[in-house]
Amino acid sequence: MTELLLYTLSGVFLALLMGVARGSMRRWVVGAGLALLVVFVAFPFSRARGFLSRDTIDPTLLGLTPVYPLLLLIPLGVLMALTLARRGTAAGWGGVLGGAGAVLVAGSWYVQPAQLVRMQPINGLMELLVALGVAASVALLSFSRPKQRVPILLAAVLAGALAFYWFHAPQGGGAYLPKILGYYKLFSPTAPESQTAMVEAYNQALPELNAIRKELGQEELKPIQSLADLQGAIPQQASSEGYRLVQPATTQYGAFGLFFLAGIMLGAGLVLLRNPALHEPDDWRAGILIALVAGCLIPAFDATEFDLNKLVVGWPFLQQFADKAWPPLLADASTERYPLQEVLSQIAVTVQMALVGTFLAAVFAMPISFLAARNVTSGTPLMRSVFYVTRLFLNVLRGVPTLIIALILVAAVGLGPFAGVMAIAIHSLTELGKLYSEAIENADKGPVEALESTGAAGVNVVRWAILPQVLPLFVSYTIYNFEINFRSSLVLGLVGAGGIGYFINEKMASGQYDQMIVGVIAIVVVVNIIDFASSWLRSRLV
């Protein structure tokens, strides 16, 4: 509970800090309130254990409301705060009451004992949400095409209905995405008699379980008096029947998000009580944006296992690495090791990989870019088809990272810089093709129309009207892409595509940090040289 209160205080402190800057505080009440509603409905808060680890469920606060109805006070308090926020003078009270109420109610759930619950999946909910997302994506096209709004909206409804039907078809979405069916679950309380029977069944099965644990060399488990004493999983039969053991104190990322957002809401409300004038007309729009950002960031921090404590745990290794890496070993004649010579050789290979890859990409991207430019291919239906096919090709291929292309090519042609060169060339072709085509589309139409009025052919128009305008940009984009490709080639070496990255990976794996650091220093030096040189070239060309 102490850690959750620290999150609340962090939110309050952040809000007070923003209040010192005298910005609008009502938007933070609105944004934190809307984000709290998302947390209440969609983010896991506690943990419900089954027999096996795969049976463990992380319920949301909404899913837990049948077990602890007091949790409904959280959204009600937030809705009250949002209602008061529509009145500039009352927004402060809304923030204080809504934020403090969320902290108190969530804290009261946190201290509840473990209890047995029955899991009830809500079938069709996630499928409906996916179908609505598909329909909304199609419907968005109607805003840019007002004349076709009615057929587009009808197509959106049809697409949503087909998406929903696809999930329930025999070989549809359920076969490929089985977890989405019945994903959202409510949890209902069980009678005290069921919990007592669970305790008795657990104690009766304990001798057999302890015999197995003894053979495995594990510590024996003791009989329990209540479910709160249960340290492991619930019996298999109860788990298969849909029962789970909810442990309120075992919190998930939704709990930290709720306490932090409630702290922001509380702090912003306190600032508004002191200075009610801290609000602006666009607070609701800004609040929606804040809620969207919070709704994306909170689960992202959990999914990436962000934990600064891991740096504290790993600090001894960092110290050991620094001690072994410095001073760098440039050469050791006694053991015939010459890292500096090898680094310079591999750096040269890396630069050459980027150079050849960029050159090949630029050569092939130039003609392709004209086919991907709308103003050049708008003459006939055939050319318009070529435009869409070329754009689709560039977009699809650009979505494949250079590292993935390199892995495929290494498997096809073997280790070495050739795979790296081809990976760079293929990916850079898509990048330069897009940049070149956008430069062509933005070219001045005056020279083009002047040449066309004289009856000049299409090739002559491109040669004398478009190319002189875009050629400096082509060169600038190519130089910039070369910088990117040099950095990419460093990573490609880690998968065996040659260059300095391969050297660093080899020395790191063998623990020769004093040689590896020579490669790192060389990379820093060369990156800066390339950066300054390319900046000077671009300034002279554009």
Coordinates of C-alpha atoms in Angstrom, one line a residue:
M1 CA 0.0 0.0 0.0
T2 CA 2.9 2.3 0.7
E3 CA 4.1 2.1 -2.9
L4 CA 0.6 3.0 -4.2
L5 CA 0.4 6.0 -1.9
L6 CA 3.8 7.1 -3.3
Y7 CA 2.2 7.0 -6.8
T8 CA -0.6 9.2 -5.5
L9 CA 1.8 11.7 -3.9
S10 CA 3.8 11.7 -7.1
G11 CA 0.6 12.7 -9.1
V12 CA -0.2 15.4 -6.6
F13 CA 3.3 16.8 -6.7
L14 CA 3.3 16.8 -10.5
A15 CA 0.0 18.7 -10.6
L16 CA 1.2 21.2 -8.0
L17 CA 4.4 21.7 -10.1
M18 CA 2.3 22.4 -13.2
G19 CA 0.2 24.8 -11.1
V20 CA 3.4 26.8 -10.4
A21 CA 3.7 27.4 -14.1
R22 CA 0.1 28.8 -14.0
G23 CA -1.1 26.8 -16.9
S24 CA -4.7 25.6 -17.2
M25 CA -5.4 23.0 -14.5
R26 CA -9.0 22.2 -15.5
R27 CA -7.6 20.2 -18.4
W28 CA -5.7 18.0 -16.0
V29 CA -8.9 17.4 -14.0
V30 CA -10.7 16.4 -17.3
G31 CA -7.8 14.4 -18.7
A32 CA -7.1 12.5 -15.5
G33 CA -10.8 11.9 -15.0
L34 CA -11.3 10.5 -18.5
A35 CA -8.1 8.4 -18.1
L36 CA -9.5 7.0 -14.8
L37 CA -12.6 5.8 -16.6
V38 CA -10.4 4.0 -19.1
V39 CA -8.4 2.4 -16.2
F40 CA -11.6 1.4 -14.4
V41 CA -13.0 -0.4 -17.5
A42 CA -9.9 -1.7 -19.3
F43 CA -6.8 -2.0 -17.1
P44 CA -6.1 -5.0 -14.8
F45 CA -6.1 -4.0 -11.2
S46 CA -5.7 -7.2 -9.1
R47 CA -4.8 -10.8 -9.6
A48 CA -7.1 -13.9 -9.6
R49 CA -5.2 -17.2 -9.3
G50 CA -6.2 -20.6 -10.7
F51 CA -4.6 -24.0 -10.5
L52 CA -1.9 -23.3 -13.1
S53 CA -0.1 -20.1 -14.0
R54 CA -2.0 -20.0 -17.4
D55 CA -5.2 -20.0 -15.4
T56 CA -4.3 -16.7 -13.7
I57 CA -6.6 -13.8 -14.6
D58 CA -6.0 -10.1 -14.0
P59 CA -9.4 -8.6 -13.5
T60 CA -10.3 -4.9 -14.0
L61 CA -12.1 -2.9 -11.4
L62 CA -15.3 -3.1 -13.5
G63 CA -15.0 -6.9 -13.5
L64 CA -14.6 -6.8 -9.7
T65 CA -17.7 -4.6 -9.0
P66 CA -20.0 -7.7 -8.4
V67 CA -17.5 -8.8 -5.7
Y68 CA -17.0 -5.3 -4.2
P69 CA -19.9 -3.0 -5.3
L70 CA -18.2 0.0 -3.5
L71 CA -15.9 0.2 -6.5
L72 CA -18.7 1.8 -8.5
L73 CA -18.1 4.9 -6.5
I74 CA -14.9 5.5 -8.5
P75 CA -16.6 6.1 -11.9
L76 CA -19.5 7.9 -10.2
G77 CA -17.0 10.3 -8.5
V78 CA -15.2 10.8 -11.7
L79 CA -18.4 11.6 -13.6
M80 CA -19.3 14.1 -10.9
A81 CA -15.9 15.7 -11.3
L82 CA -16.3 16.0 -15.0
T83 CA -19.8 17.5 -14.6
L84 CA -18.4 20.1 -12.2
A85 CA -15.5 20.7 -14.5
R86 CA -17.9 22.2 -17.0
R87 CA -18.3 25.0 -14.5
G88 CA -15.0 26.8 -14.2
T89 CA -15.5 27.7 -10.5
A90 CA -16.6 24.2 -9.4
A91 CA -13.9 22.3 -11.2
G92 CA -11.6 22.4 -8.2
W93 CA -14.1 20.7 -5.9
G94 CA -14.7 18.1 -8.6
G95 CA -11.0 17.3 -8.9
V96 CA -10.5 17.1 -5.1
L97 CA -13.6 14.9 -4.5
G98 CA -13.1 12.7 -7.5
G99 CA -9.4 12.1 -6.9
A100 CA -9.7 11.6 -3.2
G101 CA -12.7 9.3 -3.6
A102 CA -10.9 7.2 -6.1
V103 CA -7.9 6.8 -3.8
L104 CA -10.0 5.9 -0.7
V105 CA -12.3 3.4 -2.6
A106 CA -9.4 1.7 -4.4
G107 CA -7.4 1.6 -1.1
S108 CA -10.3 0.0 0.7
W109 CA -10.4 -2.8 -1.9
Y110 CA -6.6 -3.2 -1.6
V111 CA -6.9 -4.2 2.1
Q112 CA -9.7 -6.7 1.6
P113 CA -8.8 -10.4 2.3
A114 CA -8.4 -13.0 -0.4
Q115 CA -11.7 -14.5 -1.5
L116 CA -13.1 -17.1 -3.8
V117 CA -14.9 -15.8 -6.9
R118 CA -16.7 -17.3 -9.9
M119 CA -15.5 -16.2 -13.4
Q120 CA -18.1 -15.2 -15.9
P121 CA -16.8 -14.4 -19.4
I122 CA -18.8 -11.8 -21.4
N123 CA -19.0 -13.5 -24.8
G124 CA -19.2 -11.2 -27.9
L125 CA -17.9 -8.0 -26.2
M126 CA -14.4 -8.0 -27.7
E127 CA -15.6 -9.2 -31.0
L128 CA -18.1 -6.3 -31.0
L129 CA -15.4 -3.8 -30.1
V130 CA -13.2 -5.0 -33.0
A131 CA -16.1 -4.8 -35.4
L132 CA -16.8 -1.2 -34.3
G133 CA -13.1 -0.4 -34.8
V134 CA -13.3 -1.7 -38.3
A135 CA -16.5 0.2 -39.0
A136 CA -15.0 3.4 -37.6
S137 CA -11.9 3.1 -39.6
V138 CA -13.9 2.9 -42.8
A139 CA -16.3 5.6 -41.7
L140 CA -13.4 8.0 -41.3
L141 CA -13.0 8.1 -45.1
S142 CA -16.3 9.9 -45.3
F143 CA -14.9 13.1 -43.8
S144 CA -12.5 13.6 -46.7
R145 CA -15.1 12.6 -49.3
P146 CA -18.4 14.4 -48.3
K147 CA -20.0 13.6 -51.7
Q148 CA -19.6 9.9 -51.1
R149 CA -20.5 10.0 -47.4
V150 CA -23.6 7.8 -47.6
P151 CA -22.1 4.9 -49.5
I152 CA -19.0 5.0 -47.4
L153 CA -21.1 4.9 -44.2
L154 CA -23.0 1.9 -45.6
A155 CA -19.7 0.2 -46.5
A156 CA -18.6 0.9 -42.9
V157 CA -21.6 -0.8 -41.4
L158 CA -21.2 -3.7 -43.8
A159 CA -17.4 -4.0 -42.9
G160 CA -18.3 -4.0 -39.2
A161 CA -20.9 -6.7 -39.6
L162 CA -18.6 -8.9 -41.7
A163 CA -15.8 -8.5 -39.1
F164 CA -18.2 -9.6 -36.3
Y165 CA -19.5 -12.5 -38.4
W166 CA -15.9 -13.5 -39.2
F167 CA -15.1 -14.0 -35.5
H168 CA -18.0 -16.5 -35.2
A169 CA -17.5 -18.3 -38.4
P170 CA -16.3 -22.0 -38.1
Q171 CA -12.9 -21.2 -39.6
G172 CA -12.9 -17.5 -38.7
G173 CA -11.3 -15.3 -36.1
G174 CA -12.0 -17.7 -33.3
A175 CA -9.6 -20.2 -34.9
Y176 CA -6.8 -17.7 -35.2
L177 CA -7.4 -15.5 -32.2
P178 CA -9.0 -17.8 -29.6
K179 CA -8.1 -15.6 -26.6
I180 CA -10.3 -12.8 -27.9
L181 CA -13.5 -14.9 -27.5
G182 CA -14.8 -14.3 -24.0
Y183 CA -11.7 -12.3 -23.1
Y184 CA -13.5 -9.8 -20.8
K185 CA -14.7 -11.3 -17.6
L186 CA -16.8 -10.4 -14.6
F187 CA -16.3 -12.0 -11.2
S188 CA -19.1 -12.8 -8.9
P189 CA -18.8 -13.6 -5.2
T190 CA -19.3 -17.1 -3.9
A191 CA -21.1 -18.2 -0.8
P192 CA -19.1 -18.8 2.5
E193 CA -20.0 -22.4 2.3
S194 CA -18.2 -22.7 -1.1
Q195 CA -15.1 -21.1 0.4
T196 CA -15.2 -23.4 3.5
A197 CA -15.6 -26.5 1.2
M198 CA -12.6 -25.2 -0.8
V199 CA -10.5 -25.0 2.4
E200 CA -11.5 -28.6 3.4
A201 CA -10.8 -29.9 -0.1
Y202 CA -7.4 -28.3 -0.1
N203 CA -6.5 -29.7 3.3
Q204 CA -7.7 -33.2 2.3
A205 CA -5.5 -33.2 -0.8
L206 CA -2.5 -31.8 1.1
P207 CA -0.9 -35.1 2.1
E208 CA -0.8 -36.3 -1.5
L209 CA 0.5 -33.0 -2.7
N210 CA 3.2 -32.9 0.0
A211 CA 4.3 -36.4 -0.9
I212 CA 5.0 -35.2 -4.4
R213 CA 6.7 -32.1 -3.2
K214 CA 8.9 -34.2 -0.9
E215 CA 10.1 -36.3 -3.9
L216 CA 11.0 -33.1 -5.7
G217 CA 12.9 -31.8 -2.7
Q218 CA 10.5 -28.9 -2.0
E219 CA 9.2 -27.6 1.3
E220 CA 6.0 -29.2 2.6
L221 CA 2.8 -27.1 2.7
K222 CA 0.8 -26.6 5.9
P223 CA -2.9 -26.9 6.3
I224 CA -4.8 -23.6 5.9
Q225 CA -7.6 -22.1 8.1
S226 CA -9.0 -19.8 5.4
L227 CA -8.3 -18.9 1.8
A228 CA -6.3 -15.9 2.9
D229 CA -3.7 -18.4 4.1
L230 CA -3.4 -20.0 0.7
Q231 CA 0.0 -19.2 -0.8
G232 CA -0.2 -21.2 -4.0
A233 CA -2.8 -22.2 -6.6
I234 CA -6.4 -23.3 -5.8
P235 CA -7.3 -27.0 -6.4
Q236 CA -7.5 -28.1 -10.0
Q237 CA -11.2 -29.1 -9.9
A238 CA -12.3 -25.7 -8.6
S239 CA -10.1 -23.9 -11.2
S240 CA -11.6 -26.0 -14.1
E241 CA -15.1 -25.1 -12.8
G242 CA -14.4 -21.4 -13.2
Y243 CA -13.4 -20.5 -9.7
R244 CA -10.5 -18.1 -9.0
L245 CA -8.8 -16.8 -5.8
V246 CA -8.8 -13.0 -6.0
Q247 CA -6.0 -11.4 -4.0
P248 CA -6.7 -7.7 -3.8
A249 CA -3.2 -6.8 -2.5
T250 CA -1.6 -8.4 -5.6
T251 CA -1.9 -5.3 -7.7
Q252 CA -1.2 -4.9 -11.5
Y253 CA -0.3 -1.9 -13.6
G254 CA -3.9 -0.6 -13.5
A255 CA -3.6 0.0 -9.8
F256 CA -0.5 2.2 -10.2
G257 CA -2.2 4.0 -13.1
L258 CA -5.3 4.7 -11.0
F259 CA -3.5 6.0 -7.9
F260 CA -1.2 8.2 -10.0
L261 CA -4.0 9.7 -12.1
A262 CA -6.1 10.1 -9.0
G263 CA -3.2 12.0 -7.5
I264 CA -3.0 14.3 -10.5
M265 CA -6.8 14.9 -10.3
L266 CA -6.5 15.7 -6.6
G267 CA -3.5 18.0 -7.0
A268 CA -5.1 19.8 -9.9
G269 CA -8.3 20.3 -7.9
L270 CA -6.3 21.8 -5.0
V271 CA -4.6 24.2 -7.3
L272 CA -8.0 25.2 -8.8
L273 CA -9.5 25.8 -5.4
R274 CA -6.7 28.3 -4.7
N275 CA -6.8 29.9 -8.2
P276 CA -10.2 29.1 -10.0
A277 CA -9.1 31.2 -13.0
L278 CA -6.7 28.5 -14.2
H279 CA -8.9 27.2 -17.0
E280 CA -9.1 27.8 -20.8
P281 CA -11.8 27.3 -23.4
D282 CA -10.2 24.3 -25.1
D283 CA -9.7 22.3 -21.8
W284 CA -12.0 19.5 -22.9
R285 CA -10.2 18.9 -26.1
A286 CA -6.8 19.0 -24.3
G287 CA -8.2 16.7 -21.6
I288 CA -9.3 14.1 -24.2
L289 CA -5.7 14.2 -25.7
I290 CA -4.2 13.7 -22.2
A291 CA -6.5 10.7 -21.6
L292 CA -5.5 9.2 -24.9
V293 CA -1.8 9.6 -24.1
A294 CA -2.2 8.2 -20.6
G295 CA -4.3 5.3 -21.9
C296 CA -1.5 4.3 -24.3
L297 CA 1.5 5.0 -22.0
I298 CA 0.4 3.2 -18.9
P299 CA 0.0 -0.3 -20.5
A300 CA 3.1 0.4 -22.6
F301 CA 5.3 0.9 -19.5
D302 CA 4.0 -2.5 -18.2
A303 CA 4.4 -4.3 -21.5
T304 CA 8.1 -3.2 -21.8
E305 CA 8.7 -4.2 -18.1
F306 CA 10.0 -0.8 -17.3
D307 CA 11.6 -1.0 -13.9
L308 CA 14.4 1.3 -12.8
N309 CA 15.1 -1.1 -9.9
K310 CA 16.7 -3.4 -12.5
L311 CA 19.4 -0.8 -13.1
V312 CA 20.1 -0.8 -9.4
V313 CA 20.4 -4.6 -9.4
G314 CA 22.6 -4.5 -12.5
W315 CA 24.8 -1.8 -11.3
P316 CA 27.6 -4.2 -10.2
F317 CA 27.9 -5.5 -13.7
L318 CA 28.1 -1.9 -15.1
Q319 CA 30.9 -1.2 -12.7
Q320 CA 32.7 -4.4 -13.7
F321 CA 32.2 -3.6 -17.4
A322 CA 33.7 -0.1 -16.9
D323 CA 36.7 -1.5 -15.0
K324 CA 37.4 -4.1 -17.8
A325 CA 36.7 -1.7 -20.7
W326 CA 39.0 1.1 -19.6
P327 CA 41.7 1.8 -20.6
P328 CA 41.1 0.6 -24.2
L329 CA 43.5 -2.0 -25.6
L330 CA 44.8 -0.5 -28.9
A331 CA 47.5 -3.2 -29.4
D332 CA 49.4 -5.9 -27.6
A333 CA 52.4 -7.2 -29.5
S334 CA 53.1 -9.9 -26.9
T335 CA 49.9 -11.7 -27.7
E336 CA 49.8 -10.5 -31.3
R337 CA 46.5 -8.7 -30.8
Y338 CA 45.9 -5.4 -32.7
P339 CA 42.3 -4.2 -32.0
L340 CA 42.9 -0.8 -33.4
Q341 CA 44.0 -2.2 -36.8
E342 CA 41.0 -4.5 -36.9
V343 CA 38.6 -1.7 -35.9
L344 CA 39.9 0.6 -38.6
S345 CA 39.5 -2.2 -41.2
Q346 CA 35.9 -3.0 -40.1
I347 CA 34.9 0.7 -39.9
A348 CA 36.0 1.0 -43.5
V349 CA 33.9 -2.0 -44.4
T350 CA 30.9 -0.5 -42.6
V351 CA 31.3 2.8 -44.4
Q352 CA 31.6 1.0 -47.7
M353 CA 28.5 -1.1 -47.0
A354 CA 26.5 2.1 -46.4
L355 CA 28.0 3.8 -49.4
V356 CA 27.3 0.9 -51.9
G357 CA 23.8 0.3 -50.4
T358 CA 22.8 3.9 -50.6
F359 CA 24.2 4.2 -54.2
L360 CA 22.2 1.1 -55.4
A361 CA 19.1 2.4 -53.7
A362 CA 19.4 5.9 -55.2
V363 CA 19.9 4.4 -58.7
F364 CA 16.8 2.3 -58.6
A365 CA 14.7 4.8 -56.5
M366 CA 15.0 7.6 -59.1
P367 CA 13.0 5.9 -61.9
I368 CA 10.6 4.3 -59.4
S369 CA 9.9 7.6 -57.7
F370 CA 8.5 9.1 -61.0
L371 CA 6.1 6.2 -61.2
A372 CA 5.1 6.9 -57.5
A373 CA 4.5 10.6 -58.1
R374 CA 0.8 11.5 -58.5
N375 CA 1.4 14.5 -60.8
V376 CA 3.4 12.5 -63.3
T377 CA 1.1 9.5 -63.5
S378 CA -2.3 11.2 -63.6
G379 CA -2.6 11.2 -67.4
T380 CA -4.3 7.8 -68.1
P381 CA -6.1 5.1 -66.1
L382 CA -3.2 2.8 -66.8
M383 CA -0.7 5.2 -65.4
R384 CA -2.9 5.8 -62.3
S385 CA -2.9 2.1 -61.8
V386 CA 0.9 2.1 -62.0
F387 CA 1.0 4.8 -59.4
Y388 CA -1.1 2.9 -56.9
V389 CA 0.8 -0.4 -57.5
T390 CA 4.2 1.4 -57.0
R391 CA 3.0 3.2 -53.9
L392 CA 1.7 0.0 -52.4
F393 CA 5.0 -1.7 -53.2
L394 CA 7.0 1.0 -51.4
N395 CA 4.7 1.1 -48.4
V396 CA 4.7 -2.7 -47.9
L397 CA 8.5 -3.1 -48.3
R398 CA 9.1 -0.1 -46.1
G399 CA 7.3 -1.8 -43.3
V400 CA 9.9 -4.6 -43.2
P401 CA 12.9 -3.5 -40.9
T402 CA 16.4 -3.6 -42.3
L403 CA 17.4 -6.1 -39.6
I404 CA 14.7 -8.6 -40.8
I405 CA 15.8 -8.3 -44.4
A406 CA 19.4 -8.8 -43.3
L407 CA 18.5 -12.0 -41.3
I408 CA 16.8 -13.4 -44.4
L409 CA 19.7 -12.5 -46.7
V410 CA 22.3 -13.9 -44.3
A411 CA 20.4 -17.2 -44.3
A412 CA 20.3 -17.1 -48.1
V413 CA 23.8 -15.9 -49.1
G414 CA 25.7 -16.6 -45.9
L415 CA 27.6 -14.3 -43.4
G416 CA 29.4 -11.3 -44.7
P417 CA 28.9 -7.7 -45.8
F418 CA 27.1 -8.6 -49.1
A419 CA 24.0 -9.5 -47.1
G420 CA 24.3 -6.2 -45.3
V421 CA 24.7 -4.2 -48.5
M422 CA 21.6 -5.8 -50.1
A423 CA 19.5 -5.3 -46.9
I424 CA 20.5 -1.6 -46.9
A425 CA 19.8 -1.2 -50.6
I426 CA 16.4 -2.8 -50.4
H427 CA 15.2 -0.8 -47.4
S428 CA 16.7 2.4 -48.6
L429 CA 15.1 2.0 -52.0
T430 CA 11.7 2.3 -50.3
E431 CA 12.7 5.3 -48.2
L432 CA 14.3 7.2 -51.0
G433 CA 11.5 6.3 -53.4
K434 CA 9.0 7.9 -51.1
L435 CA 11.1 11.0 -50.5
Y436 CA 11.9 11.4 -54.2
S437 CA 8.2 11.0 -55.2
E438 CA 7.1 13.6 -52.6
A439 CA 9.7 16.0 -54.0
I440 CA 8.4 15.5 -57.5
E441 CA 4.8 16.0 -56.4
N442 CA 5.8 19.3 -54.8
A443 CA 7.6 20.6 -57.8
D444 CA 6.5 24.0 -59.3
K445 CA 3.9 23.4 -62.0
G446 CA 4.8 26.6 -63.9
P447 CA 7.8 25.2 -65.9
V448 CA 5.8 21.9 -66.5
E449 CA 2.8 23.8 -68.0
A450 CA 5.1 26.0 -70.1
L451 CA 6.8 23.1 -71.7
E452 CA 3.5 21.2 -72.2
S453 CA 2.1 24.3 -74.0
T454 CA 4.9 24.0 -76.6
G455 CA 4.0 20.4 -77.3
A456 CA 7.0 18.9 -75.5
A457 CA 6.8 15.1 -74.9
G458 CA 6.5 13.6 -71.4
V459 CA 10.2 12.6 -71.2
N460 CA 11.3 16.1 -72.1
V461 CA 9.0 17.6 -69.5
V462 CA 10.5 15.5 -66.9
R463 CA 14.1 16.2 -68.1
W464 CA 13.8 20.0 -68.4
A465 CA 11.0 21.0 -66.1
I466 CA 10.9 18.6 -63.1
L467 CA 14.4 17.2 -62.8
P468 CA 16.2 20.5 -62.4
Q469 CA 13.9 21.4 -59.6
V470 CA 14.1 18.2 -57.6
L471 CA 17.7 17.1 -58.3
P472 CA 19.2 19.2 -55.4
L473 CA 16.6 17.6 -53.1
F474 CA 17.5 14.1 -54.4
V475 CA 21.1 14.7 -53.6
S476 CA 20.3 16.0 -50.1
Y477 CA 17.9 13.1 -49.3
T478 CA 20.6 10.6 -50.5
I479 CA 23.3 12.1 -48.3
Y480 CA 20.9 12.1 -45.3
N481 CA 20.0 8.5 -46.1
F482 CA 23.7 7.6 -46.2
E483 CA 24.0 8.8 -42.6
I484 CA 21.1 6.6 -41.5
N485 CA 22.5 3.7 -43.4
F486 CA 25.8 3.9 -41.7
R487 CA 24.1 3.7 -38.3
S488 CA 21.9 0.8 -39.6
S489 CA 25.0 -1.1 -40.8
L490 CA 26.3 -1.0 -37.3
V491 CA 23.3 -3.1 -36.1
L492 CA 23.4 -5.4 -39.1
G493 CA 26.8 -6.6 -38.0
L494 CA 25.2 -8.1 -34.9
V495 CA 23.4 -10.6 -37.1
G496 CA 26.5 -11.5 -39.1
A497 CA 26.1 -9.1 -42.0
G498 CA 29.7 -7.8 -41.6
G499 CA 31.2 -4.5 -40.5
I500 CA 32.1 -3.1 -37.1
G501 CA 28.9 -4.4 -35.5
Y502 CA 30.2 -7.9 -36.0
F503 CA 33.5 -7.0 -34.3
I504 CA 31.7 -5.4 -31.3
N505 CA 29.3 -8.4 -30.9
E506 CA 32.2 -10.9 -31.0
K507 CA 34.3 -9.0 -28.4
M508 CA 31.3 -8.4 -26.2
A509 CA 30.4 -12.1 -26.2
S510 CA 33.9 -13.1 -25.3
G511 CA 34.2 -10.6 -22.5
Q512 CA 37.0 -8.6 -24.2
Y513 CA 35.6 -5.3 -23.2
D514 CA 38.8 -3.4 -23.5
Q515 CA 38.9 -4.2 -27.2
M516 CA 35.2 -3.7 -27.7
I517 CA 35.4 -0.2 -26.4
V518 CA 37.9 0.7 -29.2
G519 CA 35.1 -0.1 -31.7
V520 CA 32.6 2.0 -29.8
I521 CA 35.0 5.0 -29.7
A522 CA 35.7 4.6 -33.4
I523 CA 32.0 4.6 -34.2
V524 CA 31.4 7.8 -32.2
V525 CA 34.3 9.5 -34.1
V526 CA 33.1 8.4 -37.5
V527 CA 29.5 9.2 -36.9
N528 CA 30.4 12.8 -36.0
I529 CA 32.7 13.1 -39.0
I530 CA 29.9 11.9 -41.3
D531 CA 27.3 14.1 -39.6
F532 CA 29.4 17.3 -40.0
A533 CA 30.5 16.4 -43.6
S534 CA 26.9 15.6 -44.7
S535 CA 25.5 18.8 -43.1
W536 CA 28.1 20.9 -44.9
L537 CA 27.3 19.2 -48.2
R538 CA 23.5 19.6 -47.8
S539 CA 24.0 23.3 -46.9
R540 CA 25.9 23.8 -50.2
L541 CA 23.3 21.9 -52.3
V542 CA 20.0 23.1 -51.0

